[in-house]
Short mmCIF file of C-alpha atoms (C1' of nucleotides) in Angstrom, two decimals:
data_model
loop_
_atom_site.label_atom_id
_atom_site.label_comp_id
_atom_site.label_asym_id
_atom_site.label_seq_id
_atom_site.Cartn_x
_atom_site.Cartn_y
_atom_site.Cartn_z
CA MET A 674 -79.84 -92.22 -116.34
CA GLU A 675 -77.48 -90.54 -118.25
CA SER A 676 -73.58 -91.08 -117.43
CA PRO A 677 -71.73 -87.93 -116.39
CA VAL A 678 -69.82 -86.68 -119.45
CA PRO A 679 -66.57 -85.08 -118.20
CA PRO A 680 -66.28 -82.18 -119.13
CA GLU A 681 -63.85 -81.08 -121.72
CA PRO A 682 -60.88 -79.34 -120.17
CA PRO A 683 -60.61 -75.14 -121.32
CA ILE A 684 -58.74 -74.86 -124.94
CA TYR A 685 -55.34 -73.36 -123.43
CA ARG A 686 -55.38 -76.19 -120.85
CA ARG A 687 -55.42 -79.08 -124.85
CA ILE A 688 -52.86 -76.93 -126.04
CA ALA A 689 -50.53 -77.08 -122.99
CA GLU A 690 -51.44 -80.76 -122.80
CA SER A 691 -50.16 -81.71 -126.38
CA LEU A 692 -47.48 -79.51 -126.05
CA ARG A 693 -46.39 -81.25 -122.80
CA GLN A 694 -47.19 -84.78 -124.72
CA ALA A 695 -44.53 -83.23 -126.95
CA ILE A 696 -42.13 -82.61 -124.33
CA LEU A 697 -42.77 -85.75 -122.79
CA ALA A 698 -42.96 -88.57 -125.14
CA GLY A 699 -39.15 -86.92 -126.77
CA ASP A 700 -40.29 -85.09 -130.04
CA LEU A 701 -39.39 -81.42 -127.84
CA ARG A 702 -36.00 -81.96 -126.25
CA ASP A 703 -34.03 -80.07 -124.10
CA GLY A 704 -33.74 -76.40 -124.98
CA ASP A 705 -36.05 -77.27 -128.06
CA ARG A 706 -37.42 -74.06 -128.96
CA LEU A 707 -41.37 -74.37 -128.78
CA PRO A 708 -44.15 -73.16 -130.94
CA GLY A 709 -44.83 -68.99 -129.75
CA GLU A 710 -47.44 -67.30 -129.42
CA ASN A 711 -48.28 -66.44 -132.76
CA ALA A 712 -47.51 -69.88 -134.16
CA LEU A 713 -50.72 -71.35 -131.17
CA MET A 714 -52.82 -68.44 -132.62
CA ALA A 715 -51.98 -69.62 -136.36
CA GLU A 716 -52.51 -73.32 -135.62
CA TYR A 717 -55.43 -73.55 -132.77
CA GLY A 718 -57.78 -70.49 -134.02
CA VAL A 719 -57.16 -68.42 -130.80
CA ALA A 720 -56.01 -65.35 -129.59
CA ARG A 721 -53.22 -64.28 -128.08
CA ALA A 722 -54.00 -64.29 -124.51
CA THR A 723 -54.94 -67.60 -124.88
CA ALA A 724 -52.14 -68.92 -126.60
CA ARG A 725 -49.60 -67.00 -123.93
CA GLN A 726 -51.86 -68.80 -120.89
CA ALA A 727 -50.85 -72.31 -122.92
CA LEU A 728 -47.27 -71.77 -122.61
CA GLY A 729 -47.68 -70.25 -119.42
CA VAL A 730 -48.77 -73.65 -117.96
CA LEU A 731 -45.47 -75.02 -118.81
CA ILE A 732 -43.71 -72.95 -117.75
CA ASN A 733 -45.56 -72.39 -114.51
CA GLU A 734 -44.83 -76.66 -113.95
CA GLY A 735 -41.05 -75.60 -114.60
CA LEU A 736 -41.66 -77.72 -118.14
CA ALA A 737 -40.34 -74.98 -120.16
CA VAL A 738 -38.91 -71.81 -119.73
CA PRO A 739 -39.09 -68.15 -121.98
CA ARG A 740 -36.46 -66.41 -123.52
CA ARG A 741 -37.58 -62.31 -123.75
CA GLY A 742 -37.13 -62.02 -127.63
CA SER A 743 -36.19 -65.48 -127.85
CA GLY A 744 -38.78 -67.68 -127.69
CA VAL A 745 -40.06 -70.65 -124.94
CA TYR A 746 -37.44 -73.61 -124.80
CA VAL A 747 -37.43 -76.39 -123.15
CA ARG A 748 -36.04 -76.94 -119.99
CA ARG A 749 -33.45 -78.77 -118.45
CA PHE A 750 -32.95 -80.79 -115.79
CA ARG A 751 -29.53 -82.11 -115.07
CA PRO A 752 -28.84 -82.16 -111.43
CA ILE A 753 -25.82 -82.16 -108.80
CA ARG A 754 -25.70 -84.87 -106.39
CA ARG A 755 -25.53 -83.85 -102.80
CA HIS A 756 -24.80 -86.28 -100.43
CA GLY A 757 -25.19 -86.31 -96.52
CA PRO A 758 -23.81 -88.68 -94.46
CA ARG A 759 -21.35 -89.42 -97.11
CA ARG A 760 -19.63 -91.80 -95.22
CA LEU A 761 -22.54 -94.08 -95.10
CA SER A 762 -23.07 -93.90 -98.71
CA ARG A 763 -24.28 -96.72 -100.60
CA GLU A 764 -21.82 -97.66 -102.86
CA GLN A 765 -20.25 -99.01 -99.72
CA TRP A 766 -22.87 -101.23 -99.89
CA GLY A 767 -25.54 -101.79 -102.59
CA ARG A 768 -24.72 -102.86 -106.09
CA GLY A 769 -27.91 -100.20 -107.04
CA ARG A 770 -27.37 -97.62 -109.00
CA ALA A 771 -29.12 -94.18 -108.77
CA ILE A 772 -32.44 -93.97 -110.12
CA TRP A 773 -31.85 -90.40 -111.57
CA ASP A 774 -28.37 -90.12 -113.77
CA SER A 775 -26.12 -87.56 -112.20
CA ASP A 776 -22.32 -87.05 -114.27
CA THR A 777 -22.76 -83.43 -112.75
CA THR A 778 -21.55 -84.77 -108.95
CA GLY A 779 -18.23 -83.54 -108.66
CA ARG A 780 -18.10 -80.63 -111.05
CA PRO A 781 -16.65 -78.05 -108.95
CA TYR A 782 -18.43 -75.43 -107.95
CA THR A 783 -17.54 -71.39 -107.06
CA VAL A 784 -18.60 -69.09 -104.22
CA ASP A 785 -18.93 -65.70 -105.98
CA GLU A 786 -20.57 -64.01 -102.92
CA LEU A 787 -19.67 -63.81 -99.03
CA THR A 788 -20.45 -61.18 -96.27
CA VAL A 789 -19.68 -62.38 -92.72
CA ALA A 790 -21.84 -60.10 -90.07
CA ARG A 791 -22.51 -60.17 -86.84
CA GLU A 792 -25.72 -59.60 -86.37
CA SER A 793 -28.93 -60.10 -83.72
CA ALA A 794 -30.59 -63.15 -84.28
CA SER A 795 -34.03 -63.85 -85.02
CA ALA A 796 -36.88 -65.64 -82.76
CA GLU A 797 -36.07 -68.55 -84.61
CA VAL A 798 -32.39 -68.68 -84.78
CA ALA A 799 -31.69 -67.54 -80.75
CA ARG A 800 -33.84 -70.41 -79.62
CA VAL A 801 -31.99 -73.10 -81.51
CA LEU A 802 -28.58 -71.81 -81.04
CA GLY A 803 -29.55 -70.58 -77.53
CA CYS A 804 -27.70 -67.04 -77.48
CA GLU A 805 -28.83 -63.22 -78.67
CA GLU A 806 -25.56 -62.37 -80.74
CA VAL A 807 -24.53 -65.04 -83.07
CA TRP A 808 -21.87 -64.35 -86.47
CA VAL A 809 -23.76 -64.89 -90.04
CA ARG A 810 -21.64 -66.34 -93.28
CA ARG A 811 -23.75 -65.61 -95.90
CA ARG A 812 -22.99 -67.02 -99.51
CA ARG A 813 -23.98 -67.87 -102.98
CA TYR A 814 -22.87 -70.48 -104.88
CA SER A 815 -22.77 -70.91 -108.43
CA VAL A 816 -21.99 -74.15 -110.10
CA ASP A 817 -20.54 -73.72 -114.56
CA GLY A 818 -20.96 -69.87 -114.23
CA ARG A 819 -24.85 -70.06 -112.53
CA PRO A 820 -25.96 -69.49 -109.38
CA VAL A 821 -27.33 -73.12 -107.54
CA GLN A 822 -27.45 -72.32 -103.82
CA LEU A 823 -27.98 -69.60 -101.10
CA ALA A 824 -26.90 -70.18 -97.29
CA ALA A 825 -26.30 -68.51 -94.09
CA SER A 826 -24.06 -70.12 -92.02
CA HIS A 827 -24.96 -68.76 -88.06
CA PHE A 828 -22.87 -69.31 -85.08
CA PRO A 829 -23.05 -68.32 -81.23
CA ALA A 830 -21.43 -65.08 -81.57
CA GLU A 831 -19.16 -65.82 -78.12
CA LEU A 832 -18.38 -69.11 -79.72
CA VAL A 833 -16.54 -68.10 -82.30
CA ALA A 834 -15.71 -63.85 -81.47
CA ASP A 835 -11.50 -63.42 -82.91
CA THR A 836 -11.67 -66.96 -84.68
CA PRO A 837 -10.92 -66.91 -88.43
CA ILE A 838 -14.86 -67.79 -88.55
CA THR A 839 -15.75 -64.52 -88.54
CA ARG A 840 -13.54 -63.51 -91.52
CA PRO A 841 -13.96 -64.28 -95.38
CA ASP A 842 -10.88 -66.63 -95.62
CA THR A 843 -11.61 -69.64 -92.91
CA GLY A 844 -8.43 -70.90 -93.22
CA PRO A 845 -7.50 -74.93 -94.32
CA GLY A 846 -10.68 -77.15 -93.22
CA GLY A 847 -12.89 -74.45 -92.98
CA VAL A 848 -15.32 -73.56 -89.97
CA TYR A 849 -15.82 -77.18 -89.26
CA ALA A 850 -11.80 -78.07 -88.20
CA ARG A 851 -12.09 -73.73 -86.50
CA LEU A 852 -15.22 -74.90 -84.43
CA ARG A 853 -12.76 -78.29 -83.61
CA GLU A 854 -9.52 -76.88 -82.39
CA LEU A 855 -11.78 -74.46 -80.26
CA GLY A 856 -13.02 -77.92 -78.49
CA HIS A 857 -16.26 -77.59 -80.00
CA GLY A 858 -16.50 -79.91 -83.18
CA PRO A 859 -19.61 -81.11 -84.25
CA ALA A 860 -20.38 -84.67 -83.85
CA HIS A 861 -24.08 -85.25 -84.71
CA PHE A 862 -26.04 -83.06 -87.92
CA THR A 863 -30.20 -82.48 -88.05
CA GLU A 864 -31.28 -81.09 -91.38
CA GLU A 865 -34.75 -80.15 -91.85
CA VAL A 866 -36.31 -80.41 -95.77
CA ARG A 867 -38.44 -78.36 -96.90
CA ALA A 868 -39.72 -77.22 -100.90
CA ARG A 869 -41.74 -74.23 -101.78
CA MET A 870 -42.04 -71.54 -104.90
CA PRO A 871 -39.51 -69.05 -103.84
CA SER A 872 -39.69 -65.26 -102.86
CA PRO A 873 -38.89 -62.70 -105.70
CA ARG A 874 -35.88 -61.70 -103.84
CA GLU A 875 -35.05 -65.12 -104.09
CA ALA A 876 -35.70 -66.00 -107.62
CA ALA A 877 -33.44 -63.24 -108.47
CA ARG A 878 -30.29 -63.93 -106.20
CA LEU A 879 -30.58 -67.51 -108.41
CA GLY A 880 -31.73 -66.42 -111.53
CA LEU A 881 -34.85 -68.85 -111.49
CA PRO A 882 -37.67 -68.80 -114.17
CA ALA A 883 -40.84 -69.15 -113.36
CA GLY A 884 -42.41 -72.67 -112.18
CA ASN A 885 -38.86 -73.50 -110.40
CA PRO A 886 -39.39 -74.21 -106.59
CA VAL A 887 -36.53 -73.97 -103.80
CA ILE A 888 -35.70 -76.79 -101.46
CA LEU A 889 -34.53 -75.16 -97.64
CA VAL A 890 -32.02 -77.39 -96.02
CA CYS A 891 -31.96 -76.24 -92.34
CA ARG A 892 -28.82 -78.04 -90.76
CA SER A 893 -27.94 -78.30 -86.78
CA ALA A 894 -25.07 -79.19 -86.10
CA TYR A 895 -23.92 -80.37 -82.47
CA THR A 896 -21.11 -81.71 -80.34
CA ALA A 897 -21.15 -84.18 -78.00
CA ASP A 898 -22.36 -83.19 -75.47
CA GLY A 899 -25.20 -81.17 -76.95
CA ARG A 900 -24.53 -77.61 -77.19
CA THR A 901 -25.60 -76.09 -80.95
CA VAL A 902 -22.60 -74.46 -83.03
CA GLU A 903 -24.41 -73.99 -85.86
CA LEU A 904 -27.38 -73.30 -87.90
CA ASN A 905 -27.32 -73.38 -91.78
CA GLU A 906 -29.33 -72.28 -93.72
CA MET A 907 -29.87 -73.18 -97.32
CA ILE A 908 -31.74 -72.38 -100.29
CA MET A 909 -31.26 -75.02 -103.50
CA ASP A 910 -32.59 -74.21 -106.96
CA ALA A 911 -34.53 -77.45 -107.13
CA ALA A 912 -33.78 -77.95 -110.59
CA SER A 913 -30.20 -77.90 -109.98
CA TYR A 914 -29.60 -80.77 -107.07
CA VAL A 915 -30.82 -83.95 -105.80
CA LEU A 916 -29.96 -84.80 -102.60
CA GLN A 917 -28.69 -87.63 -101.07
CA TYR A 918 -29.58 -88.93 -97.49
CA ASP A 919 -27.78 -93.14 -96.65
CA PHE A 920 -28.96 -94.25 -93.26
CA ASP A 921 -28.68 -98.02 -91.83
CA ALA A 922 -31.98 -99.43 -90.28
CA MET B 618 -21.56 -40.18 -115.77
CA GLU B 619 -25.08 -41.03 -115.20
CA SER B 620 -26.05 -43.53 -112.47
CA PRO B 621 -28.18 -46.76 -113.03
CA VAL B 622 -31.80 -46.09 -112.71
CA PRO B 623 -32.83 -49.57 -111.16
CA PRO B 624 -36.33 -49.76 -113.68
CA GLU B 625 -39.70 -49.28 -112.08
CA PRO B 626 -41.37 -52.83 -111.88
CA PRO B 627 -45.06 -53.14 -113.84
CA ILE B 628 -48.12 -52.54 -112.07
CA TYR B 629 -49.27 -56.00 -111.01
CA ARG B 630 -45.69 -56.41 -109.71
CA ARG B 631 -46.25 -54.02 -107.43
CA ILE B 632 -50.03 -54.65 -106.80
CA ALA B 633 -48.81 -58.30 -105.38
CA GLU B 634 -45.71 -56.98 -103.73
CA SER B 635 -48.32 -54.59 -101.92
CA LEU B 636 -50.61 -57.88 -100.50
CA ARG B 637 -47.04 -60.01 -99.95
CA GLN B 638 -45.95 -57.72 -97.05
CA ALA B 639 -49.35 -57.90 -96.04
CA ILE B 640 -49.47 -61.09 -95.55
CA LEU B 641 -46.06 -61.59 -94.66
CA ALA B 642 -46.43 -58.91 -92.04
CA GLY B 643 -49.27 -61.09 -90.77
CA ASP B 644 -52.20 -58.01 -91.75
CA LEU B 645 -53.59 -60.72 -94.11
CA ARG B 646 -54.06 -64.28 -92.10
CA ASP B 647 -53.84 -67.68 -92.45
CA GLY B 648 -57.35 -68.38 -94.25
CA ASP B 649 -57.59 -64.24 -94.63
CA ARG B 650 -59.93 -63.05 -97.80
CA LEU B 651 -57.39 -60.72 -100.31
CA PRO B 652 -58.88 -58.11 -101.75
CA GLY B 653 -60.41 -59.31 -105.25
CA GLU B 654 -60.29 -58.80 -108.98
CA ASN B 655 -62.61 -55.87 -108.73
CA ALA B 656 -61.54 -54.61 -105.06
CA LEU B 657 -58.14 -54.28 -106.78
CA MET B 658 -59.19 -52.64 -110.29
CA ALA B 659 -60.82 -49.90 -108.03
CA GLU B 660 -58.23 -49.28 -105.23
CA TYR B 661 -55.11 -49.57 -108.82
CA GLY B 662 -57.28 -48.51 -111.22
CA VAL B 663 -56.07 -51.04 -113.57
CA ALA B 664 -58.11 -53.07 -115.80
CA ARG B 665 -59.42 -56.68 -114.89
CA ALA B 666 -56.36 -58.25 -116.10
CA THR B 667 -53.96 -56.81 -114.60
CA ALA B 668 -55.36 -56.92 -110.95
CA ARG B 669 -55.84 -60.75 -112.21
CA GLN B 670 -52.29 -61.17 -113.21
CA ALA B 671 -51.41 -59.38 -109.62
CA LEU B 672 -53.03 -62.32 -107.72
CA GLY B 673 -51.32 -64.73 -109.93
CA VAL B 674 -48.24 -63.85 -109.41
CA LEU B 675 -49.20 -64.67 -105.02
CA ILE B 676 -50.97 -68.38 -106.53
CA ASN B 677 -47.95 -69.13 -108.25
CA GLU B 678 -45.78 -68.50 -105.44
CA GLY B 679 -47.94 -70.59 -103.06
CA LEU B 680 -49.12 -67.82 -100.56
CA ALA B 681 -52.67 -67.36 -101.84
CA VAL B 682 -55.50 -70.19 -103.26
CA PRO B 683 -57.98 -69.19 -104.77
CA ARG B 684 -61.89 -69.89 -104.27
CA ARG B 685 -64.33 -70.41 -107.58
CA GLY B 686 -67.23 -68.09 -106.95
CA SER B 687 -65.98 -66.94 -103.63
CA GLY B 688 -62.33 -65.53 -103.37
CA VAL B 689 -58.74 -65.34 -103.03
CA TYR B 690 -57.58 -66.63 -99.75
CA VAL B 691 -53.67 -67.01 -97.92
CA ARG B 692 -52.47 -70.43 -97.82
CA ARG B 693 -52.03 -71.89 -94.71
CA PHE B 694 -48.87 -73.86 -93.88
CA ARG B 695 -49.25 -77.13 -91.44
CA PRO B 696 -46.26 -79.81 -91.81
CA ILE B 697 -45.69 -82.95 -91.43
CA ARG B 698 -42.98 -83.98 -89.84
CA ARG B 699 -41.86 -86.51 -91.53
CA HIS B 700 -38.35 -88.56 -89.33
CA GLY B 701 -35.79 -89.95 -92.07
CA PRO B 702 -33.73 -92.47 -89.85
CA ARG B 703 -35.47 -92.55 -86.54
CA ARG B 704 -38.81 -93.68 -88.15
CA LEU B 705 -37.08 -96.86 -90.28
CA SER B 706 -35.12 -98.18 -86.55
CA ARG B 707 -35.36 -101.31 -85.71
CA GLU B 708 -37.31 -100.52 -82.84
CA GLN B 709 -39.85 -99.11 -84.49
CA TRP B 710 -40.48 -101.54 -86.78
CA GLY B 711 -39.05 -104.77 -84.73
CA ARG B 712 -42.56 -104.77 -82.68
CA GLY B 713 -45.57 -104.61 -84.69
CA ARG B 714 -45.86 -100.47 -85.23
CA ALA B 715 -46.23 -99.26 -88.99
CA ILE B 716 -43.58 -96.99 -90.07
CA TRP B 717 -46.66 -94.34 -90.57
CA ASP B 718 -47.65 -94.20 -86.38
CA SER B 719 -44.56 -92.07 -85.83
CA ASP B 720 -44.99 -90.00 -88.96
CA THR B 721 -47.85 -87.71 -88.15
CA THR B 722 -46.81 -86.93 -84.52
CA GLY B 723 -50.27 -87.35 -83.09
CA ARG B 724 -52.28 -86.52 -86.58
CA PRO B 725 -54.08 -89.18 -87.65
CA TYR B 726 -53.86 -90.63 -91.39
CA THR B 727 -56.16 -92.82 -93.47
CA VAL B 728 -54.49 -94.77 -96.19
CA ASP B 729 -57.84 -93.90 -98.89
CA GLU B 730 -56.51 -95.82 -101.52
CA LEU B 731 -54.58 -98.79 -102.42
CA THR B 732 -53.67 -101.40 -105.44
CA VAL B 733 -51.80 -104.04 -104.78
CA ALA B 734 -50.70 -105.54 -108.20
CA ARG B 735 -47.79 -107.98 -110.04
CA GLU B 736 -46.61 -105.34 -112.93
CA SER B 737 -43.30 -105.46 -115.16
CA ALA B 738 -41.38 -103.14 -114.50
CA SER B 739 -40.18 -99.96 -116.29
CA ALA B 740 -36.29 -100.08 -117.37
CA GLU B 741 -35.45 -98.56 -114.54
CA VAL B 742 -36.88 -99.90 -111.37
CA ALA B 743 -35.47 -102.91 -113.11
CA ARG B 744 -31.47 -101.35 -113.19
CA VAL B 745 -32.46 -100.82 -109.24
CA LEU B 746 -34.30 -103.79 -107.90
CA GLY B 747 -32.40 -106.59 -110.36
CA CYS B 748 -35.38 -107.88 -112.14
CA GLU B 749 -38.25 -107.56 -114.99
CA GLU B 750 -41.21 -108.60 -112.23
CA VAL B 751 -42.25 -106.22 -109.45
CA TRP B 752 -45.18 -106.21 -107.12
CA VAL B 753 -46.83 -102.89 -106.62
CA ARG B 754 -48.14 -101.63 -103.80
CA ARG B 755 -49.38 -98.48 -104.43
CA ARG B 756 -51.53 -96.11 -102.21
CA ARG B 757 -52.62 -92.28 -101.10
CA TYR B 758 -52.44 -91.00 -97.24
CA SER B 759 -54.95 -88.55 -96.03
CA VAL B 760 -54.15 -86.37 -93.19
CA ASP B 761 -57.20 -84.54 -91.62
CA GLY B 762 -58.84 -85.72 -94.69
CA ARG B 763 -56.62 -84.23 -97.14
CA PRO B 764 -54.60 -86.01 -99.52
CA VAL B 765 -50.46 -85.52 -98.83
CA GLN B 766 -48.87 -87.98 -100.59
CA LEU B 767 -49.42 -91.01 -102.90
CA ALA B 768 -46.61 -93.80 -103.18
CA ALA B 769 -45.58 -96.47 -104.49
CA SER B 770 -43.29 -99.89 -103.59
CA HIS B 771 -41.86 -102.18 -105.89
CA PHE B 772 -40.58 -105.52 -104.31
CA PRO B 773 -39.07 -108.27 -106.40
CA ALA B 774 -41.76 -110.94 -107.96
CA GLU B 775 -40.01 -113.61 -106.78
CA LEU B 776 -38.84 -112.42 -103.86
CA VAL B 777 -42.68 -111.78 -102.20
CA ALA B 778 -44.73 -113.76 -103.79
CA ASP B 779 -47.13 -115.85 -102.21
CA THR B 780 -46.70 -113.52 -99.23
CA PRO B 781 -48.99 -110.91 -97.40
CA ILE B 782 -47.08 -108.66 -99.03
CA THR B 783 -48.51 -109.33 -102.26
CA ARG B 784 -52.10 -108.75 -100.17
CA PRO B 785 -53.91 -105.96 -99.39
CA ASP B 786 -53.23 -105.86 -95.56
CA THR B 787 -50.20 -107.23 -94.42
CA GLY B 788 -50.04 -108.00 -90.81
CA PRO B 789 -48.75 -106.07 -88.47
CA GLY B 790 -45.48 -104.77 -88.28
CA GLY B 791 -46.21 -104.12 -92.42
CA VAL B 792 -43.87 -105.45 -95.08
CA TYR B 793 -40.52 -104.69 -93.27
CA ALA B 794 -41.18 -107.26 -90.69
CA ARG B 795 -42.50 -109.72 -93.88
CA LEU B 796 -39.17 -108.79 -95.51
CA ARG B 797 -37.39 -109.86 -92.19
CA GLU B 798 -39.31 -113.47 -91.77
CA LEU B 799 -37.99 -114.29 -95.66
CA GLY B 800 -34.68 -113.44 -94.71
CA HIS B 801 -34.39 -110.59 -96.63
CA GLY B 802 -34.96 -107.82 -93.57
CA PRO B 803 -33.64 -104.37 -95.08
CA ALA B 804 -30.23 -103.36 -93.50
CA HIS B 805 -29.68 -100.02 -95.32
CA PHE B 806 -31.32 -97.24 -96.85
CA THR B 807 -30.97 -94.05 -99.20
CA GLU B 808 -33.42 -91.65 -100.02
CA GLU B 809 -33.07 -89.16 -102.60
CA VAL B 810 -34.71 -86.25 -102.34
CA ARG B 811 -36.20 -83.65 -105.03
CA ALA B 812 -38.42 -81.27 -105.90
CA ARG B 813 -40.50 -79.71 -109.26
CA MET B 814 -43.72 -78.99 -109.71
CA PRO B 815 -46.64 -81.45 -110.48
CA SER B 816 -47.47 -83.09 -113.14
CA PRO B 817 -51.33 -81.92 -113.49
CA ARG B 818 -52.50 -85.64 -112.61
CA GLU B 819 -50.29 -85.23 -109.66
CA ALA B 820 -51.82 -81.98 -108.76
CA ALA B 821 -55.76 -83.24 -109.28
CA ARG B 822 -54.48 -86.74 -106.79
CA LEU B 823 -53.25 -84.12 -103.93
CA GLY B 824 -55.92 -82.10 -104.72
CA LEU B 825 -53.55 -79.09 -104.99
CA PRO B 826 -53.76 -75.98 -106.08
CA ALA B 827 -51.54 -73.98 -108.36
CA GLY B 828 -48.05 -72.75 -107.10
CA ASN B 829 -47.16 -76.27 -104.77
CA PRO B 830 -44.45 -78.46 -105.50
CA VAL B 831 -44.14 -81.76 -104.92
CA ILE B 832 -41.43 -83.17 -103.30
CA LEU B 833 -40.36 -86.40 -104.68
CA VAL B 834 -38.60 -89.19 -101.77
CA CYS B 835 -37.26 -91.90 -103.53
CA ARG B 836 -36.14 -94.38 -100.72
CA SER B 837 -33.86 -97.61 -101.42
CA ALA B 838 -33.73 -100.61 -99.01
CA TYR B 839 -30.77 -102.54 -98.62
CA THR B 840 -30.38 -106.24 -96.75
CA ALA B 841 -27.34 -106.27 -95.25
CA ASP B 842 -25.62 -108.46 -98.10
CA GLY B 843 -26.24 -105.64 -100.44
CA ARG B 844 -29.49 -106.67 -102.47
CA THR B 845 -32.42 -104.33 -103.11
CA VAL B 846 -35.18 -105.34 -102.23
CA GLU B 847 -37.70 -102.30 -102.37
CA LEU B 848 -37.98 -99.26 -104.39
CA ASN B 849 -39.83 -96.88 -102.39
CA GLU B 850 -41.31 -93.64 -104.72
CA MET B 851 -43.55 -91.07 -102.71
CA ILE B 852 -44.60 -87.56 -104.06
CA MET B 853 -45.46 -85.65 -101.38
CA ASP B 854 -47.52 -82.46 -100.80
CA ALA B 855 -44.54 -79.78 -100.57
CA ALA B 856 -47.33 -77.78 -97.80
CA SER B 857 -47.27 -80.68 -95.72
CA TYR B 858 -44.37 -81.80 -95.19
CA VAL B 859 -40.36 -81.25 -93.84
CA LEU B 860 -37.92 -83.64 -93.98
CA GLN B 861 -35.78 -84.60 -91.10
CA TYR B 862 -32.99 -86.48 -91.05
CA ASP B 863 -30.40 -87.24 -88.82
CA PHE B 864 -26.60 -88.60 -88.56
CA ASP B 865 -23.71 -88.36 -86.54
CA ALA B 866 -20.06 -86.47 -88.19
"C1'" DC C 1079 -79.46 -62.90 -107.10
"C1'" DA C 1080 -75.43 -60.34 -106.79
"C1'" DG C 1081 -70.65 -61.13 -106.25
"C1'" DT C 1082 -66.43 -64.42 -107.69
"C1'" DG C 1083 -62.95 -66.36 -110.25
"C1'" DG C 1084 -62.13 -68.39 -114.96
"C1'" DT C 1085 -62.02 -68.51 -119.55
"C1'" DC C 1086 -62.04 -65.54 -123.61
"C1'" DT C 1087 -61.56 -62.43 -127.61
"C1'" DA C 1088 -58.84 -58.07 -130.08
"C1'" DG C 1089 -57.00 -54.60 -129.98
"C1'" DA C 1090 -52.15 -51.49 -128.19
"C1'" DC C 1091 -47.58 -50.35 -126.99
"C1'" DC C 1092 -43.17 -51.95 -125.36
"C1'" DA C 1093 -38.25 -53.97 -124.82
"C1'" DC C 1094 -35.21 -56.96 -125.98
"C1'" DG C 1095 -32.60 -60.29 -129.36
"C1'" DA C 1096 -31.48 -62.26 -133.35
"C1'" DT C 1097 -29.89 -60.84 -137.87
"C1'" DT D 1009 -34.63 -54.26 -138.77
"C1'" DC D 1010 -38.64 -57.84 -137.26
"C1'" DG D 1011 -40.01 -61.34 -134.56
"C1'" DT D 1012 -40.48 -62.75 -129.88
"C1'" DG D 1013 -42.10 -62.31 -125.47
"C1'" DG D 1014 -44.13 -58.68 -121.57
"C1'" DT D 1015 -47.43 -55.36 -120.26
"C1'" DC D 1016 -52.01 -53.52 -120.39
"C1'" DT D 1017 -56.92 -52.11 -121.68
"C1'" DA D 1018 -61.94 -53.03 -122.66
"C1'" DG D 1019 -64.94 -55.34 -123.04
"C1'" DA D 1020 -67.66 -60.48 -122.90
"C1'" DC D 1021 -70.11 -64.87 -121.45
"C1'" DC D 1022 -69.80 -68.39 -118.14
"C1'" DA D 1023 -69.58 -71.88 -113.29
"C1'" DC D 1024 -69.48 -71.92 -109.03
"C1'" DT D 1025 -70.10 -69.69 -103.99
"C1'" DG D 1026 -72.69 -67.60 -100.75
"C1'" DA D 1027 -76.40 -64.78 -98.55
#
DNA sequence: CAGTGGTCTAGACCACGAT
DNA sequence: TCGTGGTCTAGACCACTGA
């Protein structure tokens, strides 16, 4: 009987692992420069493609981010805390603290892209909103000058026609205030949360490096009598967000 | 004045884009085999590394998954719907049902790994639970024979000592029923949701291919008088889950 | 056994960033 | 200007899959 020998991982994995340990142990900190391709070639005696492959592992893990002409650097994670139902927030009952510190709460955001258009609803949107024609408000949010979220709000066309919701400036209180004035104020919300890798288009619009997933939040707003009045699809940089949901048993 | 010419993307990107379109347009369906490295070399007249790079793009996007010795195939996405508030309602755990019954919406799940141990709390866990010693229940959940979630529930040691919570079988209703019998039934919950790429260890335990993010849910359970009685850290295959949260305005 | 993807070498030219 | 990462070629050997 011979005990099964665990096969040695390939060289590029071992190089990646040693760099990963340096990052997780804190030897390399946020924003520090990793050894470059040339340095790894010299240190480990490997070809350039192999050194490159090792760095690619960390980049695809989201631990490192490459900068053309400069080097590969340790990625930082300073999330924005996005609250779901705020009125149920933990501060009202618990003394526990968040696991992940986020001093970034309350930082100012900007809307640096905004389009409002009447469109034909996709099959899914049509099914949820129960209509074929919709008004769509698309915008991109940035924090500290960096884009962090794409959002597209859909409204039934006949519901919001000739209201400020169809214009860039919705007025004080935003779209929910306008919906309330129309007698269709939201009373209930459902949010569906998913995560995946971004499409190239999404990655470009959000300025995401490789190895950076996106969080998708699809929020439906319902009136008290059960009508769906808004469908908001959000695409968030996963490295920039922590979503918080509070609820009772 | 010359108008700025958008630079052509590199060959491997164009190859990847054409494959992506084939997938998104439905020409290639779930589980279909993509053209392999040799096919792409012939079709586009590129070197093997370039064909490989093109496939790597789709793999890292989570659109395709490679199978050694066989080919590269279109990835499928059949998520489990995990309900936030509903699954934790008193009606669910109050009458002898396990939480996961409402999770899989008809698909059977299994717990194929389970360990229960008394441990020293990490600094973060100690801060949230307010104690140094904890009991930790770690398990792995599988659906359709595939692992989909890793979970680690932490309980204050002095609270659950000598209860079924410290044993593999917690009895009918699970840990929340036991906590309620102890007079520490959860009344409020907070869930923090993040997403990132998995570590190699997490990817191995969940059997994740490249390009597959994980969703992290950190749930804190509080009693009515504000004590934190559980901290549950979950790591989910992002391709297997949709999280749903319902709340009122 | 033939074909596949996984790993690796040894070159090359390029665009870009810092200096 | 020089070093960086980005792209690409033309080979090689390996382990694994499937017929």
